[in-house]
Amino acid sequence: MFWRKKDKAADVAVEEQVVQEPEVQVEKVVEQLPIVEPTVVEAAPQELVKVELPKRNLTKGFKAVFSRIKFDVENLEELQDILIQADFGVSAAEEIVAEVKVRAKKSGSRTEAELKEILTDLLTEKMTRSDVSLNLDSGKQPYVILVVGVNGAGKTTTIGKLANYLVEGGAKVTLGAADTFRAAAVEQLETWATRSNSSIVKPVSEGQDPAAVAYEAVEKAIANGSDVLIIDTAGRLQNKQGLMDELGKIRRVIEKNLPISEVLLVLDSTTGQNAMTQAKAFTEVAAVTGIALTKLDGSAKGGIVYAIQDQLNIPVKLVGVGEGINDFGFFDAKEFAIGLVGEK
Amino acid sequence: MFGNLSERLVETFKGLRAKGKLSAADIDATLREIRRALLEADVSLEVVKTFIAAVRERALGDEVSKALNPAQQVVQIVQEELVVILGGEARRIQFAKNPPTVIMLAGLQGSGKTTLAGKLAKWLKDQGQTPLLVACDLQRPNAVNQLQVIGERVGVPVFAPEVGNGKGNPVSVAKDSIKHAKQKQFSVVIVDTAGRLGIDEELMKQANDIRKATDPDEVLFVIDSMIGQDAVNVARAFEDGVGITGVVLTKLDGDARGGAALSVAQVTGKPILFSSTGEGMDAFEPFYPDRMASRILDMGDILTLIEQAQKSFDEQEASAMAEKMAKDAFTLEDFLDQMQQLRKMGSLKSMLSMMPGAGKLKGQLDNIDEKEIDHTEAIIRAMTPKERRDPKILNGSRRLRIAKGSGMTVTDVNSLVNRFEQAAKMMKVMAKGGNPGIPGMPQGMGAMPRPQVKKEKGKKKAKSGNPAKRAAEISGIKPAQQGNSGSSFGLGG
Ligand SMILES: Nc1nc2c(ncn2[C@@H]2O[C@H](COP(=O)(O)OP(=O)(O)O)[C@@H](O)[C@H]2O)c(=O)[nH]1
Ligand SMILES: [Mg+2]
């Protein structure tokens, strides 16, 4: 669910509701930026309408991994192995197995079906959170989504899919191409902008300060009356302090003019235990509010998100299940659990 | 969260070394820690299992039970076995007898193939080759552009007849590129391909078709060093689906332990040729199995550093020290000597601080406070030789004089004398029943795993490589666990 400005796309089936008059003010940037004098944008107060976005179901992804094992209450070692192989990590796997044992004992469960049910319920319970939907209902527009992560995780692709989804739901979306570093990254985002019918704000010169691009994107998004602005950033390994600082700067520059609704950390589900380090580091500099778990159409399970949710309290919000524009969905703990354990 | 492996092993060994000989249960306890560390480093479970089984078998054999320090010997075996799997020595690119040499890159989405293609091209060009880059990733939006930009940056031509973005046939591009390269006399052709999932049969077949069309001399499997347990599945899928000749590990400039290297090497049996270590076009180097082994377990470099630290402890001093200790003749002069030894190690601190996860050792070296050593030195220097040899004569007026002479307070002098007395007492105890390791070492230092001298693989050393310990052996003192006793020197109070 999200809010969009009323005067556009009024043909979409919506439940109308006036929320608030967003007060958009553009201040001069405080940080030194190598860009042209910002033009102050007139932001006419607008009514907002509530938009129900289409439901998405995952057709691919979340494949069962437990089908090949025999559950046995006496020996849950194998269960632990499977969790480890799904990248849960040793400690989380141990914890989960211990809990399954406790519950099995309590309920007197012995059969494989019963044990699977216990495990599915346990994972669902532990992973279900109330804050999994995108923060798109504060009423302040345009909503800004900042997308961060290591190289090749799937940031640009995720942005393309998400933009398309929002546009389909009636939103006006602008993309900010703040990956000014990687070769042809801007062109890649541009292709996605075209595919998704979004606007794009590109750097004026090669290798321009990404914070300047982000700043300009905010300006343009306000000026063109966008509902959502999604900002792409260059991939960076979390141990590169300079690049991480740059991310902090990008964030601060955006926040001069608009609150950031969502900072999405894109995690490749093939990533192992290092994903935890990534989540910690990116949260520290960029205040991550949600995770997009990509490439779940492969054979990897992305189990490390269990520990990340648990320890860092960051919800998984989106999942990527392919390279196509529709290959994404919203994270659902139960689906994730069933995907791991298999249907009962 | 968890300490690194060296810290945990030190904990395990503390219990072990006192016993001298390792039981099967001791070995298993050690291996449990190693197993866990390997899993935390993302080595795939099945690889961990075979690996641990192999190490266990060796560890139960002669070489461990006969080793002077069996626990360390187990670690040594682990290290050796890791290096063996990671590929004893790096292999070089195989060049074709008749050029062009064809190198095909394959791997998952986002593993870093396109960037690597550029680096490889530059590297080959710097060696006098004339490479051609071929844009066969027609899938990912603007992958062709990316390769063109990279080609321009490294000054290598790019064969890109198709714009990509889902259009064009990569197999025919690949085929044509070889013709083109022959015509234009390029010496090497580097074929960049689209990222694909191991389970995508259609795309795996396409990769195989590209292989057939180009008959490459090398098919390099490009894999992200951050990959987790799935590494085995992916490696197998590419080995079965395309057939690979070598592996390239990317993003090693990150802080992932890179256990996938072990998984892939084990599962495919193919050598890891290169590592990719940054976004710059020069961030590319041959793969070093021993470094990777150390990285996975996060302890090898520490072994080297301790080795250096031990070298700075002169052997003769050590044997003299051992004698003195045995005779209860440990003086403040010796104490000062030790301080100075410690100071030599202080410079290690800066080296260590550059290493990721230097763990416990670093923490301990941090305890070496240079100022503290300065103060101690000043106080002892202000004493007469007699006072240094026999601190018992230090009465109030002598202490006051020393304090004035050294610019310290009487309290400082008192506390130094107290610490010395405790240390001397400890020394006596240890000289009777224990191995002091490096005397004066901050807490727990002596419990660090000690490096085996590398070149002596297989040979059994008759005597300890640790001078102090050797001295102790010479003087007939039974080597045993030092434990925390070194702390009585109480640097930093
Ligand atoms: N199979 C699959 N591939 C993906 C997914 N998301 C991204 N990719 C691919 O991963 C690669 C890197 O994606 P990109 O968006 O460029 O990553 P970025 O560097 O983080 O912006 C590209 O080849 C994408 O097509 C996904 O959910 N599934
Ligand atoms: Mg990108």
PDB file of C-alpha atoms in Angstrom, chain B residues 246-487:
ATOM      1  CA  GLY B 246      40.511 -23.106 -14.139  1.00  0.00           C
ATOM      2  CA  VAL B 247      38.982 -20.818 -11.554  1.00  0.00           C
ATOM      3  CA  VAL B 248      39.204 -17.088 -10.856  1.00  0.00           C
ATOM      4  CA  LEU B 249      38.237 -15.786  -7.443  1.00  0.00           C
ATOM      5  CA  THR B 250      36.852 -12.246  -7.432  1.00  0.00           C
ATOM      6  CA  LYS B 251      36.251  -9.473  -4.898  1.00  0.00           C
ATOM      7  CA  LEU B 252      39.062 -10.712  -2.691  1.00  0.00           C
ATOM      8  CA  ASP B 253      39.623  -7.134  -1.629  1.00  0.00           C
ATOM      9  CA  GLY B 254      36.521  -7.568   0.489  1.00  0.00           C
ATOM     10  CA  ASP B 255      36.592  -9.077   3.947  1.00  0.00           C
ATOM     11  CA  ALA B 256      34.954 -12.421   3.232  1.00  0.00           C
ATOM     12  CA  ARG B 257      37.049 -15.360   4.416  1.00  0.00           C
ATOM     13  CA  GLY B 258      36.609 -16.937   1.006  1.00  0.00           C
ATOM     14  CA  GLY B 259      35.971 -20.532   2.015  1.00  0.00           C
ATOM     15  CA  ALA B 260      34.351 -20.985  -1.383  1.00  0.00           C
ATOM     16  CA  ALA B 261      37.835 -21.226  -2.837  1.00  0.00           C
ATOM     17  CA  LEU B 262      38.276 -24.467  -0.975  1.00  0.00           C
ATOM     18  CA  SER B 263      34.880 -25.788  -1.995  1.00  0.00           C
ATOM     19  CA  VAL B 264      35.393 -25.051  -5.654  1.00  0.00           C
ATOM     20  CA  ALA B 265      38.933 -26.380  -5.774  1.00  0.00           C
ATOM     21  CA  GLN B 266      37.884 -29.571  -4.007  1.00  0.00           C
ATOM     22  CA  VAL B 267      34.764 -30.199  -6.045  1.00  0.00           C
ATOM     23  CA  THR B 268      36.171 -29.424  -9.481  1.00  0.00           C
ATOM     24  CA  GLY B 269      39.785 -30.405  -8.921  1.00  0.00           C
ATOM     25  CA  LYS B 270      40.657 -27.430 -11.102  1.00  0.00           C
ATOM     26  CA  PRO B 271      43.342 -24.919 -10.175  1.00  0.00           C
ATOM     27  CA  ILE B 272      42.550 -21.402  -9.071  1.00  0.00           C
ATOM     28  CA  LEU B 273      44.577 -19.270 -11.451  1.00  0.00           C
ATOM     29  CA  PHE B 274      43.931 -15.705 -10.447  1.00  0.00           C
ATOM     30  CA  SER B 275      42.403 -13.504  -7.847  1.00  0.00           C
ATOM     31  CA  SER B 276      40.654 -10.272  -8.620  1.00  0.00           C
ATOM     32  CA  THR B 277      41.200  -7.720  -5.893  1.00  0.00           C
ATOM     33  CA  GLY B 278      39.558  -4.433  -6.720  1.00  0.00           C
ATOM     34  CA  GLU B 279      37.735  -2.327  -9.234  1.00  0.00           C
ATOM     35  CA  GLY B 280      40.833  -0.841 -10.851  1.00  0.00           C
ATOM     36  CA  MET B 281      42.061  -2.568 -13.999  1.00  0.00           C
ATOM     37  CA  ASP B 282      45.351  -3.502 -12.311  1.00  0.00           C
ATOM     38  CA  ALA B 283      43.742  -5.154  -9.310  1.00  0.00           C
ATOM     39  CA  PHE B 284      44.498  -8.625 -10.519  1.00  0.00           C
ATOM     40  CA  GLU B 285      47.082 -11.119  -9.375  1.00  0.00           C
ATOM     41  CA  PRO B 286      48.060 -14.757  -9.487  1.00  0.00           C
ATOM     42  CA  PHE B 287      46.393 -16.874  -6.849  1.00  0.00           C
ATOM     43  CA  TYR B 288      48.471 -17.837  -3.809  1.00  0.00           C
ATOM     44  CA  PRO B 289      47.173 -21.014  -2.164  1.00  0.00           C
ATOM     45  CA  ASP B 290      49.114 -20.518   1.069  1.00  0.00           C
ATOM     46  CA  ARG B 291      47.789 -17.006   1.541  1.00  0.00           C
ATOM     47  CA  MET B 292      44.297 -18.226   0.874  1.00  0.00           C
ATOM     48  CA  ALA B 293      44.691 -21.020   3.417  1.00  0.00           C
ATOM     49  CA  SER B 294      45.731 -18.459   6.003  1.00  0.00           C
ATOM     50  CA  ARG B 295      42.863 -16.211   5.088  1.00  0.00           C
ATOM     51  CA  ILE B 296      40.269 -18.928   5.394  1.00  0.00           C
ATOM     52  CA  LEU B 297      41.445 -19.887   8.860  1.00  0.00           C
ATOM     53  CA  ASP B 298      42.475 -16.381   9.837  1.00  0.00           C
ATOM     54  CA  MET B 299      45.667 -17.420  11.528  1.00  0.00           C
ATOM     55  CA  GLY B 300      48.550 -18.087   9.176  1.00  0.00           C
ATOM     56  CA  ASP B 301      49.963 -14.601   9.199  1.00  0.00           C
ATOM     57  CA  ILE B 302      49.865 -14.614  12.941  1.00  0.00           C
ATOM     58  CA  LEU B 303      52.050 -17.693  12.944  1.00  0.00           C
ATOM     59  CA  THR B 304      54.584 -15.816  10.859  1.00  0.00           C
ATOM     60  CA  LEU B 305      54.485 -12.825  13.128  1.00  0.00           C
ATOM     61  CA  ILE B 306      55.074 -14.893  16.201  1.00  0.00           C
ATOM     62  CA  GLU B 307      57.956 -16.506  14.435  1.00  0.00           C
ATOM     63  CA  GLN B 308      59.455 -13.068  13.964  1.00  0.00           C
ATOM     64  CA  ALA B 309      58.770 -12.120  17.526  1.00  0.00           C
ATOM     65  CA  GLN B 310      60.568 -15.197  18.715  1.00  0.00           C
ATOM     66  CA  LYS B 311      63.570 -14.445  16.564  1.00  0.00           C
ATOM     67  CA  SER B 312      64.041 -11.190  18.379  1.00  0.00           C
ATOM     68  CA  PHE B 313      64.475 -13.124  21.554  1.00  0.00           C
ATOM     69  CA  ASP B 314      68.099 -14.022  21.490  1.00  0.00           C
ATOM     70  CA  GLU B 315      68.855 -17.640  22.064  1.00  0.00           C
ATOM     71  CA  GLN B 316      71.821 -17.153  24.345  1.00  0.00           C
ATOM     72  CA  GLU B 317      69.940 -14.798  26.523  1.00  0.00           C
ATOM     73  CA  ALA B 318      67.286 -17.393  26.719  1.00  0.00           C
ATOM     74  CA  SER B 319      69.508 -20.166  27.961  1.00  0.00           C
ATOM     75  CA  ALA B 320      71.190 -17.844  30.425  1.00  0.00           C
ATOM     76  CA  MET B 321      67.765 -16.833  31.604  1.00  0.00           C
ATOM     77  CA  ALA B 322      66.663 -20.394  32.011  1.00  0.00           C
ATOM     78  CA  GLU B 323      69.689 -21.105  34.153  1.00  0.00           C
ATOM     79  CA  LYS B 324      69.089 -18.084  36.296  1.00  0.00           C
ATOM     80  CA  MET B 325      65.506 -18.982  36.782  1.00  0.00           C
ATOM     81  CA  ALA B 326      66.438 -22.455  37.774  1.00  0.00           C
ATOM     82  CA  LYS B 327      68.845 -20.993  40.329  1.00  0.00           C
ATOM     83  CA  ASP B 328      66.500 -18.308  41.524  1.00  0.00           C
ATOM     84  CA  ALA B 329      68.894 -15.628  40.368  1.00  0.00           C
ATOM     85  CA  PHE B 330      66.457 -13.513  38.458  1.00  0.00           C
ATOM     86  CA  THR B 331      67.256  -9.828  38.943  1.00  0.00           C
ATOM     87  CA  LEU B 332      65.917  -6.442  38.049  1.00  0.00           C
ATOM     88  CA  GLU B 333      68.598  -6.270  35.364  1.00  0.00           C
ATOM     89  CA  ASP B 334      67.042  -9.307  33.722  1.00  0.00           C
ATOM     90  CA  PHE B 335      63.696  -7.677  34.156  1.00  0.00           C
ATOM     91  CA  LEU B 336      64.983  -4.641  32.271  1.00  0.00           C
ATOM     92  CA  ASP B 337      66.368  -6.864  29.519  1.00  0.00           C
ATOM     93  CA  GLN B 338      62.990  -8.412  29.082  1.00  0.00           C
ATOM     94  CA  MET B 339      61.348  -5.062  28.879  1.00  0.00           C
ATOM     95  CA  GLN B 340      63.650  -4.208  26.055  1.00  0.00           C
ATOM     96  CA  GLN B 341      62.860  -7.463  24.317  1.00  0.00           C
ATOM     97  CA  LEU B 342      59.247  -6.569  24.622  1.00  0.00           C
ATOM     98  CA  ARG B 343      59.880  -3.213  23.122  1.00  0.00           C
ATOM     99  CA  LYS B 344      61.307  -4.883  20.042  1.00  0.00           C
ATOM    100  CA  MET B 345      58.041  -6.667  19.771  1.00  0.00           C
ATOM    101  CA  GLY B 346      56.213  -3.398  20.185  1.00  0.00           C
ATOM    102  CA  SER B 347      56.998  -2.548  16.599  1.00  0.00           C
ATOM    103  CA  LEU B 348      55.006  -5.610  15.673  1.00  0.00           C
ATOM    104  CA  LYS B 349      52.014  -3.805  16.963  1.00  0.00           C
ATOM    105  CA  SER B 350      51.885  -1.545  13.964  1.00  0.00           C
ATOM    106  CA  MET B 351      52.328  -4.455  11.593  1.00  0.00           C
ATOM    107  CA  LEU B 352      49.579  -6.337  13.322  1.00  0.00           C
ATOM    108  CA  SER B 353      47.210  -3.463  13.261  1.00  0.00           C
ATOM    109  CA  MET B 354      47.206  -3.695   9.492  1.00  0.00           C
ATOM    110  CA  MET B 355      46.105  -7.271   9.527  1.00  0.00           C
ATOM    111  CA  PRO B 356      42.474  -8.199   9.613  1.00  0.00           C
ATOM    112  CA  GLY B 357      41.482 -10.317  12.569  1.00  0.00           C
ATOM    113  CA  ALA B 358      44.888 -10.608  14.158  1.00  0.00           C
ATOM    114  CA  GLY B 359      42.817 -11.515  17.159  1.00  0.00           C
ATOM    115  CA  LYS B 360      44.141 -12.222  20.539  1.00  0.00           C
ATOM    116  CA  LEU B 361      47.760 -11.565  19.767  1.00  0.00           C
ATOM    117  CA  LYS B 362      46.996  -8.047  18.731  1.00  0.00           C
ATOM    118  CA  GLY B 363      45.007  -7.465  21.844  1.00  0.00           C
ATOM    119  CA  GLN B 364      47.952  -8.618  23.860  1.00  0.00           C
ATOM    120  CA  LEU B 365      50.464  -6.518  22.046  1.00  0.00           C
ATOM    121  CA  ASP B 366      48.203  -3.595  22.657  1.00  0.00           C
ATOM    122  CA  ASN B 367      48.943  -4.150  26.294  1.00  0.00           C
ATOM    123  CA  ILE B 368      52.536  -3.304  25.635  1.00  0.00           C
ATOM    124  CA  ASP B 369      52.573   0.271  26.641  1.00  0.00           C
ATOM    125  CA  GLU B 370      55.698   1.951  25.369  1.00  0.00           C
ATOM    126  CA  LYS B 371      55.484   4.603  28.069  1.00  0.00           C
ATOM    127  CA  GLU B 372      55.233   1.981  30.726  1.00  0.00           C
ATOM    128  CA  ILE B 373      58.414   0.407  29.434  1.00  0.00           C
ATOM    129  CA  ASP B 374      60.096   3.810  29.389  1.00  0.00           C
ATOM    130  CA  HIS B 375      59.144   4.380  33.004  1.00  0.00           C
ATOM    131  CA  THR B 376      60.283   0.964  34.098  1.00  0.00           C
ATOM    132  CA  GLU B 377      63.536   1.485  32.290  1.00  0.00           C
ATOM    133  CA  ALA B 378      64.059   4.891  33.919  1.00  0.00           C
ATOM    134  CA  ILE B 379      63.434   3.525  37.390  1.00  0.00           C
ATOM    135  CA  ILE B 380      65.757   0.586  36.999  1.00  0.00           C
ATOM    136  CA  ARG B 381      68.459   2.778  35.505  1.00  0.00           C
ATOM    137  CA  ALA B 382      68.295   5.032  38.541  1.00  0.00           C
ATOM    138  CA  MET B 383      69.226   2.090  40.750  1.00  0.00           C
ATOM    139  CA  THR B 384      72.732   1.097  41.684  1.00  0.00           C
ATOM    140  CA  PRO B 385      73.993  -2.225  40.301  1.00  0.00           C
ATOM    141  CA  LYS B 386      73.759  -3.635  43.775  1.00  0.00           C
ATOM    142  CA  GLU B 387      70.133  -2.601  44.112  1.00  0.00           C
ATOM    143  CA  ARG B 388      69.345  -4.136  40.752  1.00  0.00           C
ATOM    144  CA  ARG B 389      70.820  -7.446  41.730  1.00  0.00           C
ATOM    145  CA  ASP B 390      69.351  -7.476  45.201  1.00  0.00           C
ATOM    146  CA  PRO B 391      66.106  -5.503  45.400  1.00  0.00           C
ATOM    147  CA  LYS B 392      65.633  -6.594  49.016  1.00  0.00           C
ATOM    148  CA  ILE B 393      67.931  -3.788  50.116  1.00  0.00           C
ATOM    149  CA  LEU B 394      65.565  -1.186  48.694  1.00  0.00           C
ATOM    150  CA  ASN B 395      64.489   0.690  51.811  1.00  0.00           C
ATOM    151  CA  GLY B 396      62.453   3.885  51.971  1.00  0.00           C
ATOM    152  CA  SER B 397      65.324   6.346  51.468  1.00  0.00           C
ATOM    153  CA  ARG B 398      66.740   4.349  48.562  1.00  0.00           C
ATOM    154  CA  ARG B 399      63.309   4.328  46.959  1.00  0.00           C
ATOM    155  CA  LEU B 400      62.972   8.065  47.406  1.00  0.00           C
ATOM    156  CA  ARG B 401      66.348   8.600  45.773  1.00  0.00           C
ATOM    157  CA  ILE B 402      65.442   6.354  42.870  1.00  0.00           C
ATOM    158  CA  ALA B 403      62.140   8.131  42.412  1.00  0.00           C
ATOM    159  CA  LYS B 404      63.877  11.480  42.245  1.00  0.00           C
ATOM    160  CA  GLY B 405      66.602  10.185  39.982  1.00  0.00           C
ATOM    161  CA  SER B 406      64.114   8.731  37.513  1.00  0.00           C
ATOM    162  CA  GLY B 407      61.591  11.522  37.622  1.00  0.00           C
ATOM    163  CA  MET B 408      58.939   9.134  38.894  1.00  0.00           C
ATOM    164  CA  THR B 409      57.056   8.943  42.177  1.00  0.00           C
ATOM    165  CA  VAL B 410      57.796   6.654  45.067  1.00  0.00           C
ATOM    166  CA  THR B 411      54.514   4.919  44.381  1.00  0.00           C
ATOM    167  CA  ASP B 412      55.761   4.093  40.893  1.00  0.00           C
ATOM    168  CA  VAL B 413      58.932   2.670  42.336  1.00  0.00           C
ATOM    169  CA  ASN B 414      57.013   0.647  44.882  1.00  0.00           C
ATOM    170  CA  SER B 415      54.711  -0.817  42.321  1.00  0.00           C
ATOM    171  CA  LEU B 416      57.587  -1.767  40.065  1.00  0.00           C
ATOM    172  CA  VAL B 417      59.354  -3.513  42.912  1.00  0.00           C
ATOM    173  CA  ASN B 418      56.148  -5.331  43.800  1.00  0.00           C
ATOM    174  CA  ARG B 419      55.647  -6.472  40.261  1.00  0.00           C
ATOM    175  CA  PHE B 420      59.221  -7.604  40.062  1.00  0.00           C
ATOM    176  CA  GLU B 421      58.923  -9.617  43.223  1.00  0.00           C
ATOM    177  CA  GLN B 422      55.805 -11.321  42.015  1.00  0.00           C
ATOM    178  CA  ALA B 423      57.431 -12.032  38.700  1.00  0.00           C
ATOM    179  CA  ALA B 424      60.498 -13.465  40.303  1.00  0.00           C
ATOM    180  CA  LYS B 425      58.346 -15.703  42.457  1.00  0.00           C
ATOM    181  CA  MET B 426      56.439 -16.835  39.385  1.00  0.00           C
ATOM    182  CA  MET B 427      59.675 -17.488  37.581  1.00  0.00           C
ATOM    183  CA  LYS B 428      60.801 -19.737  40.327  1.00  0.00           C
ATOM    184  CA  VAL B 429      57.604 -21.689  40.238  1.00  0.00           C
ATOM    185  CA  MET B 430      57.740 -22.032  36.510  1.00  0.00           C
ATOM    186  CA  ALA B 431      61.383 -22.934  36.444  1.00  0.00           C
ATOM    187  CA  LYS B 432      60.514 -25.828  38.656  1.00  0.00           C
ATOM    188  CA  GLY B 433      57.561 -27.108  36.802  1.00  0.00           C
ATOM    189  CA  GLY B 434      56.753 -25.151  33.720  1.00  0.00           C
ATOM    190  CA  ASN B 435      57.924 -23.619  30.552  1.00  0.00           C
ATOM    191  CA  PRO B 436      58.065 -19.862  30.780  1.00  0.00           C
ATOM    192  CA  GLY B 437      57.775 -19.315  27.070  1.00  0.00           C
ATOM    193  CA  ILE B 438      59.006 -15.820  26.556  1.00  0.00           C
ATOM    194  CA  PRO B 439      59.479 -14.421  30.021  1.00  0.00           C
ATOM    195  CA  GLY B 440      57.879 -11.120  30.601  1.00  0.00           C
ATOM    196  CA  MET B 441      55.309 -11.665  27.954  1.00  0.00           C
ATOM    197  CA  PRO B 442      51.926 -10.168  28.641  1.00  0.00           C
ATOM    198  CA  GLN B 443      49.177 -12.469  29.645  1.00  0.00           C
ATOM    199  CA  GLY B 444      48.528 -15.549  27.620  1.00  0.00           C
ATOM    200  CA  MET B 445      51.149 -14.767  25.046  1.00  0.00           C
ATOM    201  CA  GLY B 446      52.988 -17.968  25.603  1.00  0.00           C
ATOM    202  CA  ALA B 447      49.844 -19.850  24.768  1.00  0.00           C
ATOM    203  CA  MET B 448      49.782 -18.706  21.184  1.00  0.00           C
ATOM    204  CA  PRO B 449      50.310 -21.426  18.630  1.00  0.00           C
ATOM    205  CA  ARG B 450      53.888 -21.322  17.542  1.00  0.00           C
ATOM    206  CA  PRO B 451      54.903 -21.669  13.922  1.00  0.00           C
ATOM    207  CA  GLN B 452      56.582 -24.811  12.835  1.00  0.00           C
ATOM    208  CA  VAL B 453      59.545 -23.941  10.692  1.00  0.00           C
ATOM    209  CA  LYS B 454      58.009 -24.114   7.270  1.00  0.00           C
ATOM    210  CA  LYS B 455      60.785 -25.649   5.205  1.00  0.00           C
ATOM    211  CA  GLU B 456      61.096 -28.596   7.540  1.00  0.00           C
ATOM    212  CA  LYS B 457      57.897 -30.197   6.410  1.00  0.00           C
ATOM    213  CA  GLY B 458      57.888 -33.827   7.396  1.00  0.00           C
ATOM    214  CA  LYS B 459      61.105 -33.664   9.353  1.00  0.00           C
ATOM    215  CA  LYS B 460      60.678 -33.927  13.032  1.00  0.00           C
ATOM    216  CA  LYS B 461      62.494 -31.384  15.046  1.00  0.00           C
ATOM    217  CA  ALA B 462      64.636 -32.716  17.807  1.00  0.00           C
ATOM    218  CA  LYS B 463      64.428 -29.590  19.839  1.00  0.00           C
ATOM    219  CA  SER B 464      61.972 -26.847  20.333  1.00  0.00           C
ATOM    220  CA  GLY B 465      62.177 -23.848  18.053  1.00  0.00           C
ATOM    221  CA  ASN B 466      61.335 -21.585  20.931  1.00  0.00           C
ATOM    222  CA  PRO B 467      64.664 -20.526  22.412  1.00  0.00           C
ATOM    223  CA  ALA B 468      63.406 -20.144  25.908  1.00  0.00           C
ATOM    224  CA  LYS B 469      61.728 -23.472  25.747  1.00  0.00           C
ATOM    225  CA  ARG B 470      64.749 -25.064  24.184  1.00  0.00           C
ATOM    226  CA  ALA B 471      66.839 -23.617  26.954  1.00  0.00           C
ATOM    227  CA  ALA B 472      64.471 -25.087  29.414  1.00  0.00           C
ATOM    228  CA  GLU B 473      64.746 -28.422  27.723  1.00  0.00           C
ATOM    229  CA  ILE B 474      68.506 -28.243  27.762  1.00  0.00           C
ATOM    230  CA  SER B 475      68.506 -27.482  31.391  1.00  0.00           C
ATOM    231  CA  GLY B 476      66.314 -30.467  31.978  1.00  0.00           C
ATOM    232  CA  ILE B 477      63.101 -28.647  32.652  1.00  0.00           C
ATOM    233  CA  LYS B 478      60.033 -30.427  31.480  1.00  0.00           C
ATOM    234  CA  PRO B 479      58.168 -28.316  28.909  1.00  0.00           C
ATOM    235  CA  ALA B 480      54.609 -27.816  29.886  1.00  0.00           C
ATOM    236  CA  GLN B 481      51.803 -25.400  29.653  1.00  0.00           C
ATOM    237  CA  GLN B 482      52.587 -21.912  30.715  1.00  0.00           C
ATOM    238  CA  GLY B 483      49.069 -20.732  31.107  1.00  0.00           C
ATOM    239  CA  ASN B 484      48.566 -17.215  32.258  1.00  0.00           C
ATOM    240  CA  SER B 485      51.466 -17.039  34.588  1.00  0.00           C
ATOM    241  CA  GLY B 486      53.332 -14.523  32.471  1.00  0.00           C
ATOM    242  CA  SER B 487      50.869 -11.926  33.597  1.00  0.00           C
TER     243      SER B 487
END
